[in-house]
Amino acid sequence: MAALIYFKKLSEDDDAIIYSFGDDPSDMSRKLTMNRATRRPQPDDGNVDYSFLKASRKINAVHDEADEWPERGMSAS
């Protein structure tokens, strides 16, 4: 079974970046906040599930590759 998770940067400041994410690019209703200093994510709804982990890991992986926070992207497995 394939899993697709999409994410998009909503806002950022000196401390954190807020992303929306979900399994449909037209309905990314969940949000996560990525701490810039620690690179640790926090789900805004408190639900640490597969979708949250997939999105946050892909965001960190893209950051590792490009040395900048991605504007948007997706993870497929």
mmCIF file with all atom_site columns, N, CA and C in Angstrom:
data_model
loop_
_atom_site.group_PDB
_atom_site.id
_atom_site.type_symbol
_atom_site.label_atom_id
_atom_site.label_alt_id
_atom_site.label_comp_id
_atom_site.label_asym_id
_atom_site.label_entity_id
_atom_site.label_seq_id
_atom_site.pdbx_PDB_ins_code
_atom_site.Cartn_x
_atom_site.Cartn_y
_atom_site.Cartn_z
_atom_site.occupancy
_atom_site.B_iso_or_equiv
_atom_site.pdbx_formal_charge
_atom_site.auth_seq_id
_atom_site.auth_comp_id
_atom_site.auth_asym_id
_atom_site.auth_atom_id
_atom_site.pdbx_PDB_model_num
ATOM 1   N N  . MET A 1 1  ? 0.844  -1.179 0.000  1.00 0.00 ? 1  MET A N  1
ATOM 2   C CA . MET A 1 1  ? 0.000  0.000  0.000  1.00 0.00 ? 1  MET A CA 1
ATOM 3   C C  . MET A 1 1  ? 0.886  1.237  0.000  1.00 0.00 ? 1  MET A C  1
ATOM 4   N N  . ALA A 1 2  ? 0.631  2.158  -0.892 1.00 0.00 ? 2  ALA A N  1
ATOM 5   C CA . ALA A 1 2  ? 1.402  3.397  -0.997 1.00 0.00 ? 2  ALA A CA 1
ATOM 6   C C  . ALA A 1 2  ? 0.869  4.441  -0.033 1.00 0.00 ? 2  ALA A C  1
ATOM 7   N N  . ALA A 1 3  ? 1.782  5.251  0.466  1.00 0.00 ? 3  ALA A N  1
ATOM 8   C CA . ALA A 1 3  ? 1.411  6.349  1.346  1.00 0.00 ? 3  ALA A CA 1
ATOM 9   C C  . ALA A 1 3  ? 1.993  7.637  0.782  1.00 0.00 ? 3  ALA A C  1
ATOM 10  N N  . LEU A 1 4  ? 1.146  8.639  0.619  1.00 0.00 ? 4  LEU A N  1
ATOM 11  C CA . LEU A 1 4  ? 1.571  9.953  0.152  1.00 0.00 ? 4  LEU A CA 1
ATOM 12  C C  . LEU A 1 4  ? 1.227  10.983 1.213  1.00 0.00 ? 4  LEU A C  1
ATOM 13  N N  . ILE A 1 5  ? 2.190  11.831 1.530  1.00 0.00 ? 5  ILE A N  1
ATOM 14  C CA . ILE A 1 5  ? 1.966  12.922 2.459  1.00 0.00 ? 5  ILE A CA 1
ATOM 15  C C  . ILE A 1 5  ? 2.527  14.187 1.811  1.00 0.00 ? 5  ILE A C  1
ATOM 16  N N  . TYR A 1 6  ? 1.715  15.219 1.775  1.00 0.00 ? 6  TYR A N  1
ATOM 17  C CA . TYR A 1 6  ? 2.098  16.506 1.203  1.00 0.00 ? 6  TYR A CA 1
ATOM 18  C C  . TYR A 1 6  ? 2.296  17.508 2.332  1.00 0.00 ? 6  TYR A C  1
ATOM 19  N N  . PHE A 1 7  ? 3.178  18.485 2.110  1.00 0.00 ? 7  PHE A N  1
ATOM 20  C CA . PHE A 1 7  ? 3.370  19.543 3.101  1.00 0.00 ? 7  PHE A CA 1
ATOM 21  C C  . PHE A 1 7  ? 3.652  20.871 2.412  1.00 0.00 ? 7  PHE A C  1
ATOM 22  N N  . LYS A 1 8  ? 3.352  21.964 3.138  1.00 0.00 ? 8  LYS A N  1
ATOM 23  C CA . LYS A 1 8  ? 3.531  23.306 2.592  1.00 0.00 ? 8  LYS A CA 1
ATOM 24  C C  . LYS A 1 8  ? 3.838  24.259 3.748  1.00 0.00 ? 8  LYS A C  1
ATOM 25  N N  . LYS A 1 9  ? 4.856  25.096 3.550  1.00 0.00 ? 9  LYS A N  1
ATOM 26  C CA . LYS A 1 9  ? 5.219  26.082 4.566  1.00 0.00 ? 9  LYS A CA 1
ATOM 27  C C  . LYS A 1 9  ? 4.140  27.158 4.619  1.00 0.00 ? 9  LYS A C  1
ATOM 28  N N  . LEU A 1 10 ? 3.661  27.444 5.824  1.00 0.00 ? 10 LEU A N  1
ATOM 29  C CA . LEU A 1 10 ? 2.653  28.484 6.016  1.00 0.00 ? 10 LEU A CA 1
ATOM 30  C C  . LEU A 1 10 ? 3.262  29.782 6.512  1.00 0.00 ? 10 LEU A C  1
ATOM 31  N N  . SER A 1 11 ? 4.179  29.669 7.470  1.00 0.00 ? 11 SER A N  1
ATOM 32  C CA . SER A 1 11 ? 4.809  30.865 8.029  1.00 0.00 ? 11 SER A CA 1
ATOM 33  C C  . SER A 1 11 ? 6.095  30.471 8.735  1.00 0.00 ? 11 SER A C  1
ATOM 34  N N  . GLU A 1 12 ? 6.917  31.465 9.029  1.00 0.00 ? 12 GLU A N  1
ATOM 35  C CA . GLU A 1 12 ? 8.143  31.223 9.761  1.00 0.00 ? 12 GLU A CA 1
ATOM 36  C C  . GLU A 1 12 ? 8.571  32.489 10.480 1.00 0.00 ? 12 GLU A C  1
ATOM 37  N N  . ASP A 1 13 ? 9.309  32.304 11.551 1.00 0.00 ? 13 ASP A N  1
ATOM 38  C CA . ASP A 1 13 ? 9.930  33.399 12.263 1.00 0.00 ? 13 ASP A CA 1
ATOM 39  C C  . ASP A 1 13 ? 11.314 32.939 12.701 1.00 0.00 ? 13 ASP A C  1
ATOM 40  N N  . ASP A 1 14 ? 11.957 33.682 13.574 1.00 0.00 ? 14 ASP A N  1
ATOM 41  C CA . ASP A 1 14 ? 13.319 33.333 13.984 1.00 0.00 ? 14 ASP A CA 1
ATOM 42  C C  . ASP A 1 14 ? 13.404 32.024 14.753 1.00 0.00 ? 14 ASP A C  1
ATOM 43  N N  . ASP A 1 15 ? 12.297 31.603 15.372 1.00 0.00 ? 15 ASP A N  1
ATOM 44  C CA . ASP A 1 15 ? 12.306 30.418 16.221 1.00 0.00 ? 15 ASP A CA 1
ATOM 45  C C  . ASP A 1 15 ? 11.716 29.166 15.590 1.00 0.00 ? 15 ASP A C  1
ATOM 46  N N  . ALA A 1 16 ? 10.729 29.325 14.699 1.00 0.00 ? 16 ALA A N  1
ATOM 47  C CA . ALA A 1 16 ? 9.981  28.159 14.219 1.00 0.00 ? 16 ALA A CA 1
ATOM 48  C C  . ALA A 1 16 ? 9.429  28.371 12.816 1.00 0.00 ? 16 ALA A C  1
ATOM 49  N N  . ILE A 1 17 ? 9.097  27.245 12.196 1.00 0.00 ? 17 ILE A N  1
ATOM 50  C CA . ILE A 1 17 ? 8.429  27.227 10.891 1.00 0.00 ? 17 ILE A CA 1
ATOM 51  C C  . ILE A 1 17 ? 7.158  26.413 11.062 1.00 0.00 ? 17 ILE A C  1
ATOM 52  N N  . ILE A 1 18 ? 6.060  26.917 10.538 1.00 0.00 ? 18 ILE A N  1
ATOM 53  C CA . ILE A 1 18 ? 4.786  26.203 10.613 1.00 0.00 ? 18 ILE A CA 1
ATOM 54  C C  . ILE A 1 18 ? 4.455  25.660 9.228  1.00 0.00 ? 18 ILE A C  1
ATOM 55  N N  . TYR A 1 19 ? 4.157  24.364 9.189  1.00 0.00 ? 19 TYR A N  1
ATOM 56  C CA . TYR A 1 19 ? 3.777  23.680 7.951  1.00 0.00 ? 19 TYR A CA 1
ATOM 57  C C  . TYR A 1 19 ? 2.368  23.119 8.092  1.00 0.00 ? 19 TYR A C  1
ATOM 58  N N  . SER A 1 20 ? 1.637  23.133 6.979  1.00 0.00 ? 20 SER A N  1
ATOM 59  C CA . SER A 1 20 ? 0.415  22.340 6.897  1.00 0.00 ? 20 SER A CA 1
ATOM 60  C C  . SER A 1 20 ? 0.797  21.039 6.214  1.00 0.00 ? 20 SER A C  1
ATOM 61  N N  . PHE A 1 21 ? 0.041  19.970 6.501  1.00 0.00 ? 21 PHE A N  1
ATOM 62  C CA . PHE A 1 21 ? 0.337  18.693 5.865  1.00 0.00 ? 21 PHE A CA 1
ATOM 63  C C  . PHE A 1 21 ? -0.915 17.831 5.824  1.00 0.00 ? 21 PHE A C  1
ATOM 64  N N  . GLY A 1 22 ? -0.897 16.854 4.923  1.00 0.00 ? 22 GLY A N  1
ATOM 65  C CA . GLY A 1 22 ? -2.010 15.931 4.794  1.00 0.00 ? 22 GLY A CA 1
ATOM 66  C C  . GLY A 1 22 ? -1.803 14.987 3.625  1.00 0.00 ? 22 GLY A C  1
ATOM 67  N N  . ASP A 1 23 ? -2.747 14.077 3.440  1.00 0.00 ? 23 ASP A N  1
ATOM 68  C CA . ASP A 1 23 ? -2.612 13.082 2.373  1.00 0.00 ? 23 ASP A CA 1
ATOM 69  C C  . ASP A 1 23 ? -3.241 13.530 1.057  1.00 0.00 ? 23 ASP A C  1
ATOM 70  N N  . ASP A 1 24 ? -3.732 14.754 1.002  1.00 0.00 ? 24 ASP A N  1
ATOM 71  C CA . ASP A 1 24 ? -4.318 15.316 -0.216 1.00 0.00 ? 24 ASP A CA 1
ATOM 72  C C  . ASP A 1 24 ? -3.816 16.753 -0.345 1.00 0.00 ? 24 ASP A C  1
ATOM 73  N N  . PRO A 1 25 ? -3.188 17.114 -1.472 1.00 0.00 ? 25 PRO A N  1
ATOM 74  C CA . PRO A 1 25 ? -2.636 18.468 -1.591 1.00 0.00 ? 25 PRO A CA 1
ATOM 75  C C  . PRO A 1 25 ? -3.690 19.574 -1.542 1.00 0.00 ? 25 PRO A C  1
ATOM 76  N N  . SER A 1 26 ? -4.939 19.240 -1.774 1.00 0.00 ? 26 SER A N  1
ATOM 77  C CA . SER A 1 26 ? -5.991 20.253 -1.699 1.00 0.00 ? 26 SER A CA 1
ATOM 78  C C  . SER A 1 26 ? -6.636 20.318 -0.316 1.00 0.00 ? 26 SER A C  1
ATOM 79  N N  . ASP A 1 27 ? -6.221 19.433 0.596  1.00 0.00 ? 27 ASP A N  1
ATOM 80  C CA . ASP A 1 27 ? -6.784 19.411 1.943  1.00 0.00 ? 27 ASP A CA 1
ATOM 81  C C  . ASP A 1 27 ? -5.698 19.056 2.961  1.00 0.00 ? 27 ASP A C  1
ATOM 82  N N  . MET A 1 28 ? -4.795 19.998 3.176  1.00 0.00 ? 28 MET A N  1
ATOM 83  C CA . MET A 1 28 ? -3.745 19.797 4.171  1.00 0.00 ? 28 MET A CA 1
ATOM 84  C C  . MET A 1 28 ? -4.180 20.539 5.439  1.00 0.00 ? 28 MET A C  1
ATOM 85  N N  . SER A 1 29 ? -5.077 19.916 6.177  1.00 0.00 ? 29 SER A N  1
ATOM 86  C CA . SER A 1 29 ? -5.718 20.595 7.301  1.00 0.00 ? 29 SER A CA 1
ATOM 87  C C  . SER A 1 29 ? -4.943 20.506 8.611  1.00 0.00 ? 29 SER A C  1
ATOM 88  N N  . ARG A 1 30 ? -3.975 19.620 8.694  1.00 0.00 ? 30 ARG A N  1
ATOM 89  C CA . ARG A 1 30 ? -3.178 19.513 9.922  1.00 0.00 ? 30 ARG A CA 1
ATOM 90  C C  . ARG A 1 30 ? -1.960 20.417 9.831  1.00 0.00 ? 30 ARG A C  1
ATOM 91  N N  . LYS A 1 31 ? -1.417 20.774 10.998 1.00 0.00 ? 31 LYS A N  1
ATOM 92  C CA . LYS A 1 31 ? -0.243 21.645 11.049 1.00 0.00 ? 31 LYS A CA 1
ATOM 93  C C  . LYS A 1 31 ? 0.792  21.065 11.999 1.00 0.00 ? 31 LYS A C  1
ATOM 94  N N  . LEU A 1 32 ? 2.053  21.367 11.670 1.00 0.00 ? 32 LEU A N  1
ATOM 95  C CA . LEU A 1 32 ? 3.147  21.030 12.576 1.00 0.00 ? 32 LEU A CA 1
ATOM 96  C C  . LEU A 1 32 ? 4.060  22.237 12.679 1.00 0.00 ? 32 LEU A C  1
ATOM 97  N N  . THR A 1 33 ? 4.694  22.363 13.826 1.00 0.00 ? 33 THR A N  1
ATOM 98  C CA . THR A 1 33 ? 5.634  23.449 14.064 1.00 0.00 ? 33 THR A CA 1
ATOM 99  C C  . THR A 1 33 ? 7.020  22.841 14.235 1.00 0.00 ? 33 THR A C  1
ATOM 100 N N  . MET A 1 34 ? 7.949  23.315 13.418 1.00 0.00 ? 34 MET A N  1
ATOM 101 C CA . MET A 1 34 ? 9.325  22.829 13.453 1.00 0.00 ? 34 MET A CA 1
ATOM 102 C C  . MET A 1 34 ? 10.184 23.862 14.178 1.00 0.00 ? 34 MET A C  1
ATOM 103 N N  . ASN A 1 35 ? 10.826 23.442 15.254 1.00 0.00 ? 35 ASN A N  1
ATOM 104 C CA . ASN A 1 35 ? 11.729 24.308 15.996 1.00 0.00 ? 35 ASN A CA 1
ATOM 105 C C  . ASN A 1 35 ? 13.019 24.455 15.198 1.00 0.00 ? 35 ASN A C  1
ATOM 106 N N  . ARG A 1 36 ? 13.403 25.676 14.871 1.00 0.00 ? 36 ARG A N  1
ATOM 107 C CA . ARG A 1 36 ? 14.608 25.900 14.057 1.00 0.00 ? 36 ARG A CA 1
ATOM 108 C C  . ARG A 1 36 ? 15.887 25.429 14.757 1.00 0.00 ? 36 ARG A C  1
ATOM 109 N N  . ALA A 1 37 ? 16.003 25.707 16.043 1.00 0.00 ? 37 ALA A N  1
ATOM 110 C CA . ALA A 1 37 ? 17.238 25.403 16.762 1.00 0.00 ? 37 ALA A CA 1
ATOM 111 C C  . ALA A 1 37 ? 17.439 23.902 16.962 1.00 0.00 ? 37 ALA A C  1
ATOM 112 N N  . THR A 1 38 ? 16.388 23.212 17.375 1.00 0.00 ? 38 THR A N  1
ATOM 113 C CA . THR A 1 38 ? 16.514 21.785 17.677 1.00 0.00 ? 38 THR A CA 1
ATOM 114 C C  . THR A 1 38 ? 16.121 20.894 16.514 1.00 0.00 ? 38 THR A C  1
ATOM 115 N N  . ARG A 1 39 ? 15.414 21.472 15.534 1.00 0.00 ? 39 ARG A N  1
ATOM 116 C CA . ARG A 1 39 ? 14.860 20.745 14.381 1.00 0.00 ? 39 ARG A CA 1
ATOM 117 C C  . ARG A 1 39 ? 13.871 19.667 14.831 1.00 0.00 ? 39 ARG A C  1
ATOM 118 N N  . ARG A 1 40 ? 13.260 19.886 15.972 1.00 0.00 ? 40 ARG A N  1
ATOM 119 C CA . ARG A 1 40 ? 12.250 18.957 16.481 1.00 0.00 ? 40 ARG A CA 1
ATOM 120 C C  . ARG A 1 40 ? 10.864 19.471 16.124 1.00 0.00 ? 40 ARG A C  1
ATOM 121 N N  . PRO A 1 41 ? 10.036 18.582 15.585 1.00 0.00 ? 41 PRO A N  1
ATOM 122 C CA . PRO A 1 41 ? 8.675  18.973 15.209 1.00 0.00 ? 41 PRO A CA 1
ATOM 123 C C  . PRO A 1 41 ? 7.688  18.737 16.345 1.00 0.00 ? 41 PRO A C  1
ATOM 124 N N  . GLN A 1 42 ? 6.606  19.469 16.296 1.00 0.00 ? 42 GLN A N  1
ATOM 125 C CA . GLN A 1 42 ? 5.516  19.289 17.254 1.00 0.00 ? 42 GLN A CA 1
ATOM 126 C C  . GLN A 1 42 ? 4.202  19.375 16.479 1.00 0.00 ? 42 GLN A C  1
ATOM 127 N N  . PRO A 1 43 ? 3.342  18.357 16.582 1.00 0.00 ? 43 PRO A N  1
ATOM 128 C CA . PRO A 1 43 ? 2.046  18.448 15.904 1.00 0.00 ? 43 PRO A CA 1
ATOM 129 C C  . PRO A 1 43 ? 1.146  19.433 16.650 1.00 0.00 ? 43 PRO A C  1
ATOM 130 N N  . ASP A 1 44 ? 0.522  20.341 15.925 1.00 0.00 ? 44 ASP A N  1
ATOM 131 C CA . ASP A 1 44 ? -0.327 21.339 16.570 1.00 0.00 ? 44 ASP A CA 1
ATOM 132 C C  . ASP A 1 44 ? -1.553 20.719 17.221 1.00 0.00 ? 44 ASP A C  1
ATOM 133 N N  . ASP A 1 45 ? -1.977 19.559 16.728 1.00 0.00 ? 45 ASP A N  1
ATOM 134 C CA . ASP A 1 45 ? -3.145 18.889 17.319 1.00 0.00 ? 45 ASP A CA 1
ATOM 135 C C  . ASP A 1 45 ? -2.748 17.840 18.367 1.00 0.00 ? 45 ASP A C  1
ATOM 136 N N  . GLY A 1 46 ? -1.443 17.688 18.632 1.00 0.00 ? 46 GLY A N  1
ATOM 137 C CA . GLY A 1 46 ? -0.970 16.738 19.633 1.00 0.00 ? 46 GLY A CA 1
ATOM 138 C C  . GLY A 1 46 ? -0.937 15.292 19.177 1.00 0.00 ? 46 GLY A C  1
ATOM 139 N N  . ASN A 1 47 ? -1.316 15.014 17.933 1.00 0.00 ? 47 ASN A N  1
ATOM 140 C CA . ASN A 1 47 ? -1.418 13.650 17.417 1.00 0.00 ? 47 ASN A CA 1
ATOM 141 C C  . ASN A 1 47 ? -0.118 13.254 16.695 1.00 0.00 ? 47 ASN A C  1
ATOM 142 N N  . VAL A 1 48 ? 0.726  12.476 17.369 1.00 0.00 ? 48 VAL A N  1
ATOM 143 C CA . VAL A 1 48 ? 1.967  11.988 16.771 1.00 0.00 ? 48 VAL A CA 1
ATOM 144 C C  . VAL A 1 48 ? 1.658  10.656 16.092 1.00 0.00 ? 48 VAL A C  1
ATOM 145 N N  . ASP A 1 49 ? 1.199  10.738 14.846 1.00 0.00 ? 49 ASP A N  1
ATOM 146 C CA . ASP A 1 49 ? 0.839  9.545  14.099 1.00 0.00 ? 49 ASP A CA 1
ATOM 147 C C  . ASP A 1 49 ? 1.754  9.381  12.890 1.00 0.00 ? 49 ASP A C  1
ATOM 148 N N  . TYR A 1 50 ? 1.463  8.393  12.068 1.00 0.00 ? 50 TYR A N  1
ATOM 149 C CA . TYR A 1 50 ? 2.286  8.089  10.900 1.00 0.00 ? 50 TYR A CA 1
ATOM 150 C C  . TYR A 1 50 ? 2.393  9.288  9.947  1.00 0.00 ? 50 TYR A C  1
ATOM 151 N N  . SER A 1 51 ? 1.301  9.958  9.686  1.00 0.00 ? 51 SER A N  1
ATOM 152 C CA . SER A 1 51 ? 1.314  11.113 8.772  1.00 0.00 ? 51 SER A CA 1
ATOM 153 C C  . SER A 1 51 ? 2.217  12.222 9.291  1.00 0.00 ? 51 SER A C  1
ATOM 154 N N  . PHE A 1 52 ? 2.098  12.513 10.564 1.00 0.00 ? 52 PHE A N  1
ATOM 155 C CA . PHE A 1 52 ? 2.947  13.541 11.175 1.00 0.00 ? 52 PHE A CA 1
ATOM 156 C C  . PHE A 1 52 ? 4.422  13.148 11.073 1.00 0.00 ? 52 PHE A C  1
ATOM 157 N N  . LEU A 1 53 ? 4.747  11.924 11.436 1.00 0.00 ? 53 LEU A N  1
ATOM 158 C CA . LEU A 1 53 ? 6.135  11.475 11.394 1.00 0.00 ? 53 LEU A CA 1
ATOM 159 C C  . LEU A 1 53 ? 6.686  11.502 9.971  1.00 0.00 ? 53 LEU A C  1
ATOM 160 N N  . LYS A 1 54 ? 5.886  11.068 9.017  1.00 0.00 ? 54 LYS A N  1
ATOM 161 C CA . LYS A 1 54 ? 6.309  11.050 7.617  1.00 0.00 ? 54 LYS A CA 1
ATOM 162 C C  . LYS A 1 54 ? 6.592  12.465 7.107  1.00 0.00 ? 54 LYS A C  1
ATOM 163 N N  . ALA A 1 55 ? 5.686  13.388 7.392  1.00 0.00 ? 55 ALA A N  1
ATOM 164 C CA . ALA A 1 55 ? 5.869  14.777 6.957  1.00 0.00 ? 55 ALA A CA 1
ATOM 165 C C  . ALA A 1 55 ? 7.094  15.402 7.620  1.00 0.00 ? 55 ALA A C  1
ATOM 166 N N  . SER A 1 56 ? 7.212  15.254 8.931  1.00 0.00 ? 56 SER A N  1
ATOM 167 C CA . SER A 1 56 ? 8.313  15.905 9.639  1.00 0.00 ? 56 SER A CA 1
ATOM 168 C C  . SER A 1 56 ? 9.669  15.319 9.245  1.00 0.00 ? 56 SER A C  1
ATOM 169 N N  . ARG A 1 57 ? 9.731  14.030 9.026  1.00 0.00 ? 57 ARG A N  1
ATOM 170 C CA . ARG A 1 57 ? 10.995 13.421 8.601  1.00 0.00 ? 57 ARG A CA 1
ATOM 171 C C  . ARG A 1 57 ? 11.393 13.879 7.202  1.00 0.00 ? 57 ARG A C  1
ATOM 172 N N  . LYS A 1 58 ? 10.423 14.015 6.309  1.00 0.00 ? 58 LYS A N  1
ATOM 173 C CA . LYS A 1 58 ? 10.733 14.479 4.955  1.00 0.00 ? 58 LYS A CA 1
ATOM 174 C C  . LYS A 1 58 ? 11.177 15.939 4.981  1.00 0.00 ? 58 LYS A C  1
ATOM 175 N N  . ILE A 1 59 ? 10.533 16.767 5.778  1.00 0.00 ? 59 ILE A N  1
ATOM 176 C CA . ILE A 1 59 ? 10.936 18.171 5.901  1.00 0.00 ? 59 ILE A CA 1
ATOM 177 C C  . ILE A 1 59 ? 12.382 18.248 6.383  1.00 0.00 ? 59 ILE A C  1
ATOM 178 N N  . ASN A 1 60 ? 12.737 17.475 7.405  1.00 0.00 ? 60 ASN A N  1
ATOM 179 C CA . ASN A 1 60 ? 14.111 17.470 7.902  1.00 0.00 ? 60 ASN A CA 1
ATOM 180 C C  . ASN A 1 60 ? 15.086 16.915 6.873  1.00 0.00 ? 60 ASN A C  1
ATOM 181 N N  . ALA A 1 61 ? 14.681 15.903 6.128  1.00 0.00 ? 61 ALA A N  1
ATOM 182 C CA . ALA A 1 61 ? 15.561 15.328 5.101  1.00 0.00 ? 61 ALA A CA 1
ATOM 183 C C  . ALA A 1 61 ? 15.848 16.339 3.995  1.00 0.00 ? 61 ALA A C  1
ATOM 184 N N  . VAL A 1 62 ? 14.825 17.060 3.557  1.00 0.00 ? 62 VAL A N  1
ATOM 185 C CA . VAL A 1 62 ? 15.024 18.081 2.524  1.00 0.00 ? 62 VAL A CA 1
ATOM 186 C C  . VAL A 1 62 ? 15.919 19.191 3.066  1.00 0.00 ? 62 VAL A C  1
ATOM 187 N N  . HIS A 1 63 ? 15.711 19.555 4.324  1.00 0.00 ? 63 HIS A N  1
ATOM 188 C CA . HIS A 1 63 ? 16.574 20.574 4.945  1.00 0.00 ? 63 HIS A CA 1
ATOM 189 C C  . HIS A 1 63 ? 18.025 20.103 4.964  1.00 0.00 ? 63 HIS A C  1
ATOM 190 N N  . ASP A 1 64 ? 18.263 18.841 5.270  1.00 0.00 ? 64 ASP A N  1
ATOM 191 C CA . ASP A 1 64 ? 19.621 18.295 5.263  1.00 0.00 ? 64 ASP A CA 1
ATOM 192 C C  . ASP A 1 64 ? 20.264 18.413 3.885  1.00 0.00 ? 64 ASP A C  1
ATOM 193 N N  . GLU A 1 65 ? 19.489 18.122 2.848  1.00 0.00 ? 65 GLU A N  1
ATOM 194 C CA . GLU A 1 65 ? 20.009 18.139 1.472  1.00 0.00 ? 65 GLU A CA 1
ATOM 195 C C  . GLU A 1 65 ? 20.261 19.547 0.959  1.00 0.00 ? 65 GLU A C  1
ATOM 196 N N  . ALA A 1 66 ? 19.330 20.475 1.225  1.00 0.00 ? 66 ALA A N  1
ATOM 197 C CA . ALA A 1 66 ? 19.396 21.806 0.633  1.00 0.00 ? 66 ALA A CA 1
ATOM 198 C C  . ALA A 1 66 ? 19.915 22.878 1.588  1.00 0.00 ? 66 ALA A C  1
ATOM 199 N N  . ASP A 1 67 ? 20.040 22.548 2.865  1.00 0.00 ? 67 ASP A N  1
ATOM 200 C CA . ASP A 1 67 ? 20.451 23.497 3.899  1.00 0.00 ? 67 ASP A CA 1
ATOM 201 C C  . ASP A 1 67 ? 19.513 24.707 3.975  1.00 0.00 ? 67 ASP A C  1
ATOM 202 N N  . GLU A 1 68 ? 18.248 24.464 3.681  1.00 0.00 ? 68 GLU A N  1
ATOM 203 C CA . GLU A 1 68 ? 17.208 25.474 3.859  1.00 0.00 ? 68 GLU A CA 1
ATOM 204 C C  . GLU A 1 68 ? 15.887 24.761 4.062  1.00 0.00 ? 68 GLU A C  1
ATOM 205 N N  . TRP A 1 69 ? 14.936 25.457 4.678  1.00 0.00 ? 69 TRP A N  1
ATOM 206 C CA . TRP A 1 69 ? 13.636 24.849 4.938  1.00 0.00 ? 69 TRP A CA 1
ATOM 207 C C  . TRP A 1 69 ? 12.807 24.835 3.667  1.00 0.00 ? 69 TRP A C  1
ATOM 208 N N  . PRO A 1 70 ? 12.250 23.694 3.293  1.00 0.00 ? 70 PRO A N  1
ATOM 209 C CA . PRO A 1 70 ? 11.491 23.621 2.041  1.00 0.00 ? 70 PRO A CA 1
ATOM 210 C C  . PRO A 1 70 ? 10.199 24.426 2.091  1.00 0.00 ? 70 PRO A C  1
ATOM 211 N N  . GLU A 1 71 ? 9.812  24.954 0.945  1.00 0.00 ? 71 GLU A N  1
ATOM 212 C CA . GLU A 1 71 ? 8.547  25.673 0.816  1.00 0.00 ? 71 GLU A CA 1
ATOM 213 C C  . GLU A 1 71 ? 7.375  24.691 0.773  1.00 0.00 ? 71 GLU A C  1
ATOM 214 N N  . ARG A 1 72 ? 7.595  23.585 0.072  1.00 0.00 ? 72 ARG A N  1
ATOM 215 C CA . ARG A 1 72 ? 6.564  22.550 -0.072 1.00 0.00 ? 72 ARG A CA 1
ATOM 216 C C  . ARG A 1 72 ? 7.225  21.278 -0.526 1.00 0.00 ? 72 ARG A C  1
ATOM 217 N N  . GLY A 1 73 ? 6.465  20.189 -0.470 1.00 0.00 ? 73 GLY A N  1
ATOM 218 C CA . GLY A 1 73 ? 7.000  18.923 -0.929 1.00 0.00 ? 73 GLY A CA 1
ATOM 219 C C  . GLY A 1 73 ? 6.048  17.783 -0.634 1.00 0.00 ? 73 GLY A C  1
ATOM 220 N N  . MET A 1 74 ? 6.549  16.579 -0.864 1.00 0.00 ? 74 MET A N  1
ATOM 221 C CA . MET A 1 74 ? 5.762  15.397 -0.598 1.00 0.00 ? 74 MET A CA 1
ATOM 222 C C  . MET A 1 74 ? 6.689  14.254 -0.262 1.00 0.00 ? 74 MET A C  1
ATOM 223 N N  . SER A 1 75 ? 6.106  13.273 0.403  1.00 0.00 ? 75 SER A N  1
ATOM 224 C CA . SER A 1 75 ? 6.826  12.046 0.725  1.00 0.00 ? 75 SER A CA 1
ATOM 225 C C  . SER A 1 75 ? 5.983  10.881 0.238  1.00 0.00 ? 75 SER A C  1
ATOM 226 N N  . ALA A 1 76 ? 6.613  9.993  -0.496 1.00 0.00 ? 76 ALA A N  1
ATOM 227 C CA . ALA A 1 76 ? 5.913  8.810  -1.023 1.00 0.00 ? 76 ALA A CA 1
ATOM 228 C C  . ALA A 1 76 ? 6.649  7.555  -0.584 1.00 0.00 ? 76 ALA A C  1
ATOM 229 N N  . SER A 1 77 ? 5.870  6.563  -0.194 1.00 0.00 ? 77 SER A N  1
ATOM 230 C CA . SER A 1 77 ? 6.483  5.276  0.159  1.00 0.00 ? 77 SER A CA 1
ATOM 231 C C  . SER A 1 77 ? 5.520  4.168  -0.156 1.00 0.00 ? 77 SER A C  1
#
